[in-house]
mmCIF file of C-alpha atoms in Angstrom:
data_model
loop_
_atom_site.group_PDB
_atom_site.id
_atom_site.type_symbol
_atom_site.label_atom_id
_atom_site.label_comp_id
_atom_site.label_asym_id
_atom_site.label_seq_id
_atom_site.Cartn_x
_atom_site.Cartn_y
_atom_site.Cartn_z
ATOM 1 C CA MET I 519 93.680 136.295 32.556
ATOM 2 C CA ILE I 520 95.061 132.996 33.780
ATOM 3 C CA GLU I 521 91.573 131.755 34.608
ATOM 4 C CA THR I 522 90.617 131.877 30.916
ATOM 5 C CA LEU I 523 93.323 129.418 29.802
ATOM 6 C CA PRO I 524 91.861 126.545 27.746
ATOM 7 C CA LEU I 525 92.447 122.958 28.798
ATOM 8 C CA LYS I 526 95.223 121.347 26.764
ATOM 9 C CA ALA I 527 94.993 117.784 25.511
ATOM 10 C CA PRO I 528 97.297 115.464 27.472
ATOM 11 C CA ASP I 529 100.555 114.381 25.902
ATOM 12 C CA PRO I 530 99.897 111.005 24.205
ATOM 13 C CA LEU I 531 102.687 109.223 26.066
ATOM 14 C CA LEU I 532 101.867 110.783 29.435
ATOM 15 C CA LYS I 533 98.291 109.656 28.895
ATOM 16 C CA ILE I 534 99.479 106.055 28.503
ATOM 17 C CA ILE I 535 101.654 106.334 31.612
ATOM 18 C CA LYS I 536 98.625 107.471 33.641
ATOM 19 C CA MET I 537 96.425 104.687 32.280
ATOM 20 C CA PHE I 538 99.049 102.081 33.117
ATOM 21 C CA ARG I 539 99.524 103.353 36.661
ATOM 22 C CA GLU I 540 95.794 103.322 37.325
ATOM 23 C CA ASP I 541 95.356 99.752 36.024
ATOM 24 C CA PRO I 542 95.093 97.491 39.114
ATOM 25 C CA ARG I 543 96.079 94.291 37.277
ATOM 26 C CA THR I 544 99.326 92.768 38.555
ATOM 27 C CA ASP I 545 100.257 91.176 35.219
ATOM 28 C CA LYS I 546 99.992 94.363 33.142
ATOM 29 C CA ILE I 547 102.795 95.081 30.670
ATOM 30 C CA ASP I 548 104.194 98.556 30.008
ATOM 31 C CA LEU I 549 105.618 98.947 26.496
ATOM 32 C CA GLY I 550 105.042 102.696 26.301
ATOM 33 C CA VAL I 551 107.665 104.497 28.382
ATOM 34 C CA GLY I 552 111.042 104.688 26.643
ATOM 35 C CA VAL I 553 113.365 103.354 29.316
ATOM 36 C CA TYR I 554 115.469 100.207 29.474
ATOM 37 C CA LYS I 555 114.294 97.549 31.931
ATOM 38 C CA ASP I 556 116.216 94.496 33.099
ATOM 39 C CA ALA I 557 114.869 90.975 33.571
ATOM 40 C CA SER I 558 113.145 92.002 36.805
ATOM 41 C CA GLY I 559 111.445 94.991 35.195
ATOM 42 C CA ALA I 560 113.661 97.536 36.962
ATOM 43 C CA THR I 561 115.653 100.370 35.401
ATOM 44 C CA PRO I 562 118.902 99.985 37.354
ATOM 45 C CA VAL I 563 121.582 102.576 38.031
ATOM 46 C CA MET I 564 124.759 101.588 36.194
ATOM 47 C CA ARG I 565 127.711 100.558 38.364
ATOM 48 C CA ALA I 566 129.976 103.172 36.778
ATOM 49 C CA VAL I 567 127.389 105.859 37.515
ATOM 50 C CA LYS I 568 127.218 104.863 41.180
ATOM 51 C CA ASP I 569 131.008 104.880 41.405
ATOM 52 C CA ALA I 570 131.193 108.277 39.689
ATOM 53 C CA GLU I 571 128.635 109.690 42.107
ATOM 54 C CA ALA I 572 130.698 108.414 45.034
ATOM 55 C CA LEU I 573 133.744 110.212 43.638
ATOM 56 C CA LEU I 574 131.766 113.416 43.222
ATOM 57 C CA LEU I 575 130.446 113.186 46.772
ATOM 58 C CA ALA I 576 133.951 112.798 48.122
ATOM 59 C CA GLN I 577 135.761 115.298 45.914
ATOM 60 C CA GLN I 578 133.334 117.998 44.769
ATOM 61 C CA LYS I 579 134.127 121.260 46.553
ATOM 62 C CA THR I 580 131.438 123.644 45.328
ATOM 63 C CA LYS I 581 127.930 123.872 43.981
ATOM 64 C CA THR I 582 128.380 127.226 42.299
ATOM 65 C CA TYR I 583 127.374 127.763 38.676
ATOM 66 C CA VAL I 584 129.286 125.858 36.017
ATOM 67 C CA GLY I 585 129.000 128.800 33.612
ATOM 68 C CA GLN I 586 126.910 129.635 30.596
ATOM 69 C CA GLN I 587 128.443 127.026 28.280
ATOM 70 C CA GLY I 588 128.302 124.356 30.944
ATOM 71 C CA ASP I 589 130.900 121.755 31.870
ATOM 72 C CA VAL I 590 133.502 122.151 29.125
ATOM 73 C CA ASP I 591 135.226 118.859 29.961
ATOM 74 C CA PHE I 592 131.884 117.058 29.683
ATOM 75 C CA LEU I 593 131.289 118.727 26.319
ATOM 76 C CA LYS I 594 134.726 117.707 25.067
ATOM 77 C CA LEU I 595 134.310 114.081 26.162
ATOM 78 C CA ILE I 596 130.726 113.580 24.981
ATOM 79 C CA GLY I 597 131.620 115.288 21.705
ATOM 80 C CA GLN I 598 134.558 112.947 21.129
ATOM 81 C CA LEU I 599 132.376 109.975 21.973
ATOM 82 C CA ALA I 600 129.811 110.976 19.374
ATOM 83 C CA PHE I 601 131.836 112.613 16.606
ATOM 84 C CA GLY I 602 135.470 111.664 17.104
ATOM 85 C CA GLU I 603 138.160 114.193 16.254
ATOM 86 C CA MET I 604 135.837 116.413 14.199
ATOM 87 C CA ALA I 605 134.162 117.481 17.460
ATOM 88 C CA ARG I 606 137.115 119.793 18.148
ATOM 89 C CA ASP I 607 135.784 122.179 15.504
ATOM 90 C CA PHE I 608 132.164 122.201 16.695
ATOM 91 C CA VAL I 609 130.575 124.916 18.798
ATOM 92 C CA SER I 610 129.078 123.313 21.908
ATOM 93 C CA ILE I 611 126.831 124.138 24.835
ATOM 94 C CA GLN I 612 125.407 122.004 27.614
ATOM 95 C CA ALA I 613 121.625 121.619 27.565
ATOM 96 C CA VAL I 614 118.787 120.418 29.785
ATOM 97 C CA GLY I 615 118.537 116.910 28.368
ATOM 98 C CA GLY I 616 118.296 115.934 24.723
ATOM 99 C CA THR I 617 114.917 117.651 24.519
ATOM 100 C CA GLY I 618 116.433 120.904 25.744
ATOM 101 C CA ALA I 619 119.190 120.542 23.158
ATOM 102 C CA LEU I 620 116.603 120.131 20.421
ATOM 103 C CA ARG I 621 114.830 123.290 21.574
ATOM 104 C CA LEU I 622 118.109 125.226 21.679
ATOM 105 C CA GLY I 623 118.863 124.039 18.162
ATOM 106 C CA ALA I 624 115.428 124.971 16.871
ATOM 107 C CA ASP I 625 115.667 128.437 18.415
ATOM 108 C CA LEU I 626 119.118 128.904 16.894
ATOM 109 C CA LEU I 627 117.812 127.928 13.469
ATOM 110 C CA ARG I 628 114.991 130.434 13.788
ATOM 111 C CA GLU I 629 117.488 133.144 14.714
ATOM 112 C CA SER I 630 119.539 132.202 11.644
ATOM 113 C CA GLY I 631 116.547 132.772 9.376
ATOM 114 C CA ALA I 632 115.062 129.296 9.043
ATOM 115 C CA LYS I 633 111.298 129.190 8.611
ATOM 116 C CA ARG I 634 110.562 125.472 8.688
ATOM 117 C CA ILE I 635 111.934 122.102 9.749
ATOM 118 C CA VAL I 636 111.265 118.942 7.761
ATOM 119 C CA LEU I 637 110.154 116.016 9.945
ATOM 120 C CA PRO I 638 110.425 112.520 8.412
ATOM 121 C CA GLN I 639 107.267 110.671 9.408
ATOM 122 C CA PRO I 640 106.641 108.911 11.658
ATOM 123 C CA CYS I 641 108.897 110.829 14.030
ATOM 124 C CA TRP I 642 109.393 111.130 17.762
ATOM 125 C CA PRO I 643 106.048 112.589 18.920
ATOM 126 C CA ASN I 644 107.707 115.513 20.702
ATOM 127 C CA HIS I 645 109.602 116.740 17.626
ATOM 128 C CA PRO I 646 106.627 118.673 16.170
ATOM 129 C CA SER I 647 105.868 120.308 19.530
ATOM 130 C CA ILE I 648 109.446 121.507 19.885
ATOM 131 C CA VAL I 649 109.475 122.880 16.344
ATOM 132 C CA ARG I 650 106.203 124.765 16.840
ATOM 133 C CA ALA I 651 107.301 126.116 20.230
ATOM 134 C CA ALA I 652 110.337 127.601 18.483
ATOM 135 C CA ARG I 653 107.938 129.352 16.096
ATOM 136 C CA LEU I 654 109.012 127.274 13.123
ATOM 137 C CA GLU I 655 106.773 125.379 10.735
ATOM 138 C CA PRO I 656 106.976 121.576 10.894
ATOM 139 C CA VAL I 657 106.852 120.030 7.418
ATOM 140 C CA ASP I 658 105.840 116.363 7.410
ATOM 141 C CA ALA I 659 107.837 114.204 5.015
ATOM 142 C CA PRO I 660 107.190 110.582 4.024
ATOM 143 C CA PHE I 661 109.985 108.457 5.397
ATOM 144 C CA PHE I 662 108.932 104.884 6.031
ATOM 145 C CA ASN I 663 106.804 102.500 4.042
ATOM 146 C CA ILE I 664 104.995 100.698 6.855
ATOM 147 C CA ALA I 665 103.397 98.131 4.552
ATOM 148 C CA GLU I 666 106.813 97.086 3.226
ATOM 149 C CA GLN I 667 108.682 97.982 6.449
ATOM 150 C CA ARG I 668 111.431 99.910 4.641
ATOM 151 C CA ILE I 669 112.847 103.419 4.414
ATOM 152 C CA ASP I 670 111.543 105.250 1.339
ATOM 153 C CA MET I 671 114.526 107.397 0.346
ATOM 154 C CA ASP I 672 112.982 108.709 -2.862
ATOM 155 C CA ALA I 673 109.922 110.024 -1.029
ATOM 156 C CA LEU I 674 112.009 111.510 1.783
ATOM 157 C CA ILE I 675 114.461 113.344 -0.443
ATOM 158 C CA GLY I 676 111.644 114.434 -2.740
ATOM 159 C CA SER I 677 109.994 116.148 0.215
ATOM 160 C CA PHE I 678 112.995 118.438 0.586
ATOM 161 C CA ASP I 679 111.566 120.413 -2.319
ATOM 162 C CA HIS I 680 108.980 121.788 0.139
ATOM 163 C CA ALA I 681 111.726 123.540 2.118
ATOM 164 C CA GLU I 682 113.821 126.586 1.290
ATOM 165 C CA ARG I 683 117.522 127.328 1.665
ATOM 166 C CA GLY I 684 118.380 127.738 5.332
ATOM 167 C CA ASP I 685 115.597 125.444 6.526
ATOM 168 C CA ALA I 686 116.498 122.228 8.349
ATOM 169 C CA VAL I 687 115.731 118.505 8.333
ATOM 170 C CA ILE I 688 115.654 116.464 11.550
ATOM 171 C CA LEU I 689 117.469 113.162 11.090
ATOM 172 C CA GLN I 690 117.782 110.601 13.880
ATOM 173 C CA ALA I 691 121.354 109.361 14.116
ATOM 174 C CA CYS I 692 120.574 105.792 15.191
ATOM 175 C CA CYS I 693 117.969 103.528 16.789
ATOM 176 C CA HIS I 694 115.098 105.481 15.255
ATOM 177 C CA ASN I 695 112.213 106.361 17.548
ATOM 178 C CA PRO I 696 109.575 104.993 16.881
ATOM 179 C CA LEU I 697 110.649 102.620 14.079
ATOM 180 C CA GLY I 698 114.062 101.190 14.898
ATOM 181 C CA ALA I 699 114.870 101.709 11.202
ATOM 182 C CA ASP I 700 118.274 103.270 10.555
ATOM 183 C CA PHE I 701 119.897 104.701 7.432
ATOM 184 C CA SER I 702 122.675 102.775 5.719
ATOM 185 C CA THR I 703 126.018 104.433 4.951
ATOM 186 C CA ASP I 704 124.994 104.936 1.334
ATOM 187 C CA GLN I 705 121.724 106.515 2.450
ATOM 188 C CA TRP I 706 123.586 108.926 4.726
ATOM 189 C CA LYS I 707 125.740 109.935 1.755
ATOM 190 C CA ALA I 708 122.642 110.459 -0.389
ATOM 191 C CA LEU I 709 121.105 112.605 2.338
ATOM 192 C CA ALA I 710 124.222 114.747 2.536
ATOM 193 C CA ASP I 711 124.199 115.265 -1.235
ATOM 194 C CA ALA I 712 120.505 116.183 -1.210
ATOM 195 C CA LEU I 713 120.890 118.634 1.680
ATOM 196 C CA ASN I 714 123.874 120.298 0.045
ATOM 197 C CA ALA I 715 122.119 120.593 -3.318
ATOM 198 C CA ARG I 716 119.158 122.394 -1.714
ATOM 199 C CA GLY I 717 121.029 124.450 0.885
ATOM 200 C CA LEU I 718 119.281 122.716 3.794
ATOM 201 C CA ILE I 719 120.761 122.198 7.251
ATOM 202 C CA ALA I 720 121.075 118.775 8.870
ATOM 203 C CA PHE I 721 119.533 118.753 12.363
ATOM 204 C CA VAL I 722 120.779 115.474 13.832
ATOM 205 C CA ASP I 723 119.112 113.951 16.895
ATOM 206 C CA LEU I 724 121.425 111.525 18.732
ATOM 207 C CA ALA I 725 119.701 109.927 21.715
ATOM 208 C CA TYR I 726 120.555 106.216 21.754
ATOM 209 C CA GLN I 727 124.285 105.810 21.094
ATOM 210 C CA GLY I 728 125.315 102.281 22.041
ATOM 211 C CA PHE I 729 121.816 100.788 21.968
ATOM 212 C CA GLY I 730 122.000 99.573 18.346
ATOM 213 C CA ASP I 731 125.227 97.907 17.203
ATOM 214 C CA GLY I 732 127.864 99.610 19.364
ATOM 215 C CA ILE I 733 129.242 102.959 20.478
ATOM 216 C CA ASP I 734 131.165 103.666 17.281
ATOM 217 C CA GLU I 735 128.941 101.680 14.943
ATOM 218 C CA ASP I 736 125.836 103.639 15.927
ATOM 219 C CA VAL I 737 127.314 106.990 14.922
ATOM 220 C CA ALA I 738 129.324 105.884 11.878
ATOM 221 C CA GLY I 739 126.578 106.939 9.455
ATOM 222 C CA ALA I 740 125.976 110.308 11.074
ATOM 223 C CA ARG I 741 129.706 110.980 10.977
ATOM 224 C CA VAL I 742 129.656 110.293 7.240
ATOM 225 C CA LEU I 743 126.964 112.946 6.832
ATOM 226 C CA LEU I 744 128.695 115.453 9.115
ATOM 227 C CA GLU I 745 131.928 115.133 7.163
ATOM 228 C CA ARG I 746 130.087 116.052 3.956
ATOM 229 C CA VAL I 747 127.877 118.980 4.977
ATOM 230 C CA PRO I 748 129.161 122.527 5.627
ATOM 231 C CA GLU I 749 126.706 123.213 8.457
ATOM 232 C CA ALA I 750 124.847 121.041 10.931
ATOM 233 C CA VAL I 751 123.088 121.219 14.281
ATOM 234 C CA ILE I 752 123.343 118.144 16.511
ATOM 235 C CA ALA I 753 121.366 117.444 19.701
ATOM 236 C CA VAL I 754 122.878 114.822 22.011
ATOM 237 C CA SER I 755 121.266 113.080 24.975
ATOM 238 C CA GLY I 756 123.118 111.132 27.647
ATOM 239 C CA ALA I 757 119.994 109.731 29.300
ATOM 240 C CA LYS I 758 119.813 106.316 27.691
ATOM 241 C CA SER I 759 123.481 105.571 27.108
ATOM 242 C CA PHE I 760 124.306 106.217 30.768
ATOM 243 C CA GLY I 761 120.948 105.232 32.280
ATOM 244 C CA ILE I 762 120.528 108.656 33.932
ATOM 245 C CA TYR I 763 117.129 109.619 32.562
ATOM 246 C CA ARG I 764 116.099 111.931 35.402
ATOM 247 C CA GLU I 765 119.400 113.848 35.425
ATOM 248 C CA ARG I 766 118.545 115.592 32.119
ATOM 249 C CA VAL I 767 121.970 115.340 30.483
ATOM 250 C CA GLY I 768 122.239 116.873 27.038
ATOM 251 C CA ALA I 769 124.352 118.998 24.748
ATOM 252 C CA LEU I 770 124.028 120.888 21.501
ATOM 253 C CA PHE I 771 126.800 120.929 18.914
ATOM 254 C CA VAL I 772 126.955 123.112 15.830
ATOM 255 C CA LYS I 773 129.162 122.627 12.792
ATOM 256 C CA THR I 774 129.812 125.869 10.955
ATOM 257 C CA ALA I 775 132.613 127.869 9.347
ATOM 258 C CA GLU I 776 135.317 129.067 11.734
ATOM 259 C CA LYS I 777 134.438 132.729 11.204
ATOM 260 C CA SER I 778 130.830 132.072 12.268
ATOM 261 C CA ARG I 779 131.584 130.229 15.503
ATOM 262 C CA PRO I 780 131.757 133.239 17.861
ATOM 263 C CA ALA I 781 128.357 134.456 16.640
ATOM 264 C CA VAL I 782 126.856 130.978 17.016
ATOM 265 C CA MET I 783 128.161 130.698 20.581
ATOM 266 C CA SER I 784 126.869 134.153 21.487
ATOM 267 C CA ASN I 785 123.417 133.329 20.139
ATOM 268 C CA LEU I 786 123.281 130.013 21.986
ATOM 269 C CA ALA I 787 124.329 131.723 25.207
ATOM 270 C CA ALA I 788 121.601 134.353 24.784
ATOM 271 C CA ILE I 789 118.933 131.721 24.062
ATOM 272 C CA ALA I 790 119.965 129.667 27.083
ATOM 273 C CA ARG I 791 120.130 132.719 29.326
ATOM 274 C CA ALA I 792 116.542 133.649 28.559
ATOM 275 C CA ASN I 793 115.398 130.055 29.040
ATOM 276 C CA TYR I 794 117.129 128.384 32.005
ATOM 277 C CA SER I 795 120.129 130.716 32.507
ATOM 278 C CA MET I 796 122.701 128.127 33.682
ATOM 279 C CA PRO I 797 122.682 124.374 32.986
ATOM 280 C CA PRO I 798 122.375 121.706 35.699
ATOM 281 C CA ASP I 799 125.620 120.049 36.745
ATOM 282 C CA HIS I 800 125.163 116.647 38.378
ATOM 283 C CA GLY I 801 124.355 114.499 35.352
ATOM 284 C CA ALA I 802 127.036 116.068 33.184
ATOM 285 C CA ALA I 803 129.561 115.651 36.007
ATOM 286 C CA ILE I 804 128.690 111.943 36.199
ATOM 287 C CA VAL I 805 129.286 111.503 32.470
ATOM 288 C CA ARG I 806 132.536 113.472 32.710
ATOM 289 C CA GLU I 807 133.803 111.254 35.508
ATOM 290 C CA VAL I 808 132.862 108.051 33.697
ATOM 291 C CA LEU I 809 134.424 109.032 30.388
ATOM 292 C CA SER I 810 137.596 110.514 31.889
ATOM 293 C CA ASP I 811 138.451 107.535 34.113
ATOM 294 C CA ALA I 812 139.716 104.415 32.298
ATOM 295 C CA ALA I 813 138.281 101.954 34.815
ATOM 296 C CA LEU I 814 134.883 103.644 35.010
ATOM 297 C CA ARG I 815 134.729 103.926 31.224
ATOM 298 C CA ALA I 816 135.496 100.212 30.832
ATOM 299 C CA SER I 817 132.843 99.330 33.409
ATOM 300 C CA TRP I 818 130.294 101.526 31.649
ATOM 301 C CA ARG I 819 131.084 100.033 28.240
ATOM 302 C CA GLU I 820 130.725 96.507 29.642
ATOM 303 C CA GLU I 821 127.306 97.226 31.136
ATOM 304 C CA LEU I 822 126.151 99.068 28.019
ATOM 305 C CA ASP I 823 127.208 96.042 25.961
ATOM 306 C CA GLN I 824 125.078 93.868 28.236
ATOM 307 C CA ILE I 825 122.078 96.169 27.807
ATOM 308 C CA ARG I 826 122.447 96.104 24.025
ATOM 309 C CA ALA I 827 122.785 92.308 24.044
ATOM 310 C CA HIS I 828 119.607 92.061 26.136
ATOM 311 C CA ILE I 829 117.717 94.212 23.628
ATOM 312 C CA LYS I 830 118.996 92.132 20.717
ATOM 313 C CA ARG I 831 117.948 88.890 22.445
ATOM 314 C CA THR I 832 114.448 90.256 22.992
ATOM 315 C CA ARG I 833 114.246 91.292 19.338
ATOM 316 C CA ALA I 834 115.385 87.843 18.222
ATOM 317 C CA GLN I 835 112.791 86.134 20.420
ATOM 318 C CA LEU I 836 109.985 88.316 19.087
ATOM 319 C CA ALA I 837 111.160 87.850 15.507
ATOM 320 C CA ALA I 838 111.023 84.065 15.908
ATOM 321 C CA GLU I 839 107.303 84.185 16.686
ATOM 322 C CA ARG I 840 104.584 83.769 14.069
ATOM 323 C CA VAL I 841 101.669 86.106 14.701
ATOM 324 C CA ASN I 842 99.220 85.767 11.835
ATOM 325 C CA SER I 843 99.946 88.544 9.321
ATOM 326 C CA LEU I 844 102.236 90.686 11.513
ATOM 327 C CA PRO I 845 105.791 90.984 10.093
ATOM 328 C CA MET I 846 107.430 89.904 13.353
ATOM 329 C CA HIS I 847 110.574 88.723 11.559
ATOM 330 C CA LEU I 848 111.528 92.314 10.750
ATOM 331 C CA ILE I 849 111.888 93.218 14.436
ATOM 332 C CA ALA I 850 115.262 91.474 14.507
ATOM 333 C CA ALA I 851 116.602 93.697 11.729
ATOM 334 C CA GLN I 852 115.572 96.887 13.527
ATOM 335 C CA LYS I 853 117.722 98.551 16.162
ATOM 336 C CA GLY I 854 117.482 100.126 19.565
ATOM 337 C CA MET I 855 114.598 100.431 21.965
ATOM 338 C CA PHE I 856 111.624 100.811 19.658
ATOM 339 C CA SER I 857 109.633 99.167 16.907
ATOM 340 C CA THR I 858 106.215 100.031 15.517
ATOM 341 C CA LEU I 859 103.674 97.309 14.826
ATOM 342 C CA PRO I 860 101.046 97.605 12.046
ATOM 343 C CA LEU I 861 98.099 97.683 14.458
ATOM 344 C CA ASN I 862 95.018 99.896 14.317
ATOM 345 C CA GLY I 863 93.357 101.816 17.133
ATOM 346 C CA ASP I 864 90.779 99.121 17.867
ATOM 347 C CA GLN I 865 93.468 96.464 18.228
ATOM 348 C CA ILE I 866 95.534 98.703 20.516
ATOM 349 C CA ASN I 867 92.503 99.374 22.719
ATOM 350 C CA VAL I 868 91.742 95.656 23.041
ATOM 351 C CA LEU I 869 95.332 95.002 24.040
ATOM 352 C CA ARG I 870 95.008 97.606 26.788
ATOM 353 C CA GLU I 871 91.515 96.852 28.033
ATOM 354 C CA THR I 872 91.420 93.069 27.713
ATOM 355 C CA HIS I 873 95.054 92.073 28.080
ATOM 356 C CA GLY I 874 96.588 94.888 30.136
ATOM 357 C CA ILE I 875 99.257 95.587 27.516
ATOM 358 C CA TYR I 876 100.071 99.268 27.026
ATOM 359 C CA MET I 877 101.713 100.828 23.974
ATOM 360 C CA THR I 878 101.347 104.223 22.319
ATOM 361 C CA ASP I 879 98.366 105.075 20.137
ATOM 362 C CA ALA I 880 100.676 104.674 17.126
ATOM 363 C CA ALA I 881 101.517 101.078 18.157
ATOM 364 C CA ARG I 882 105.088 101.874 19.112
ATOM 365 C CA ILE I 883 106.475 99.276 21.503
ATOM 366 C CA ASN I 884 109.492 99.664 23.753
ATOM 367 C CA VAL I 885 111.316 96.419 23.045
ATOM 368 C CA ALA I 886 113.873 97.343 25.705
ATOM 369 C CA GLY I 887 111.114 97.398 28.313
ATOM 370 C CA LEU I 888 109.731 93.912 27.597
ATOM 371 C CA ARG I 889 110.754 91.295 30.136
ATOM 372 C CA GLU I 890 111.614 87.869 28.749
ATOM 373 C CA SER I 891 109.043 86.312 31.079
ATOM 374 C CA ASP I 892 106.320 88.504 29.537
ATOM 375 C CA ILE I 893 107.055 87.614 25.905
ATOM 376 C CA PRO I 894 104.761 84.541 25.725
ATOM 377 C CA ARG I 895 101.772 86.452 27.084
ATOM 378 C CA PHE I 896 102.504 89.427 24.841
ATOM 379 C CA VAL I 897 102.648 87.169 21.775
ATOM 380 C CA GLU I 898 99.415 85.406 22.685
ATOM 381 C CA ALA I 899 97.686 88.766 23.099
ATOM 382 C CA LEU I 900 98.921 89.840 19.661
ATOM 383 C CA LYS I 901 97.552 86.648 18.166
ATOM 384 C CA ALA I 902 94.199 87.403 19.725
ATOM 385 C CA VAL I 903 93.900 90.778 18.030
ATOM 386 C CA ALA I 904 95.892 90.473 14.782
#
């Protein structure tokens, strides 16, 4: 019966959010939640998004269902943004955020006969939960040498031997969460060769396009991989790139042979039907309006460029600091919202309890959430514990 349900442990990130909210100190610093914050500490609504919403309010004539696949114009535009012309040959379906797209992809892989998904470690903390919920086995794979702060390609590719043909490997397209460490073009090519040699499927997670080096630059490597592999599953989130976190904008794309596409679409439709039935519309409609209107698209690109420049400035400021043995200089070479510091649990607890600075238990910090005015105090706190 329901009354016999055991108490589940809180999600690690949600735990940090609760601790931060309950801390009465006015100078506390939140580096846990993965959202962009401006100089004032706010997460603003982009101008292009506001303008798109005004257009929708004035012009939208119905709130009926958008259909099982979702907004096909949104899918076309977001696909082109991410994959260029090759997106025309991908099967696509709208999802409930990037997380929902990952779950759809995992369920599809299970239906196709996959038994396990390789997870390069450290990974986004929700990846293992999604894989297990889809009744697949998560296989941890060494990915990053924290001591040397570099990607260990030999260890990662060597771990593929623990998977079987038809299994998948989750690869983050850009702005890695939690490391900020991205693959080079040559590394993407090596990954494609290794996947093809073992019959494994690339499961690409694209959540931060435009937060690293630029809209096209951030997906150049993933496009190299997608051009070289016969099959791939790609989860896309629009939350960060358009600043519409709560709208849950996502999509799943599948690369497969032309003869297999109808079956893939039918399976995705069946999975979605049994899960949420029809996708939400508002967030996808916003993205569609922004990307289909030249003026709105230009406005969005300008503001996204400003966000990326802000993140890069923060990284440069942190990298210029000298904090005992911490490799602060490497933060400038990393990309996107996140970096992970080599701190232990005791140091992280002191930062929270003594200094009011909150990060995840794994010492991931949201660089994009650090206000410039808070950098000196953050650095001094690091010096006190490192």
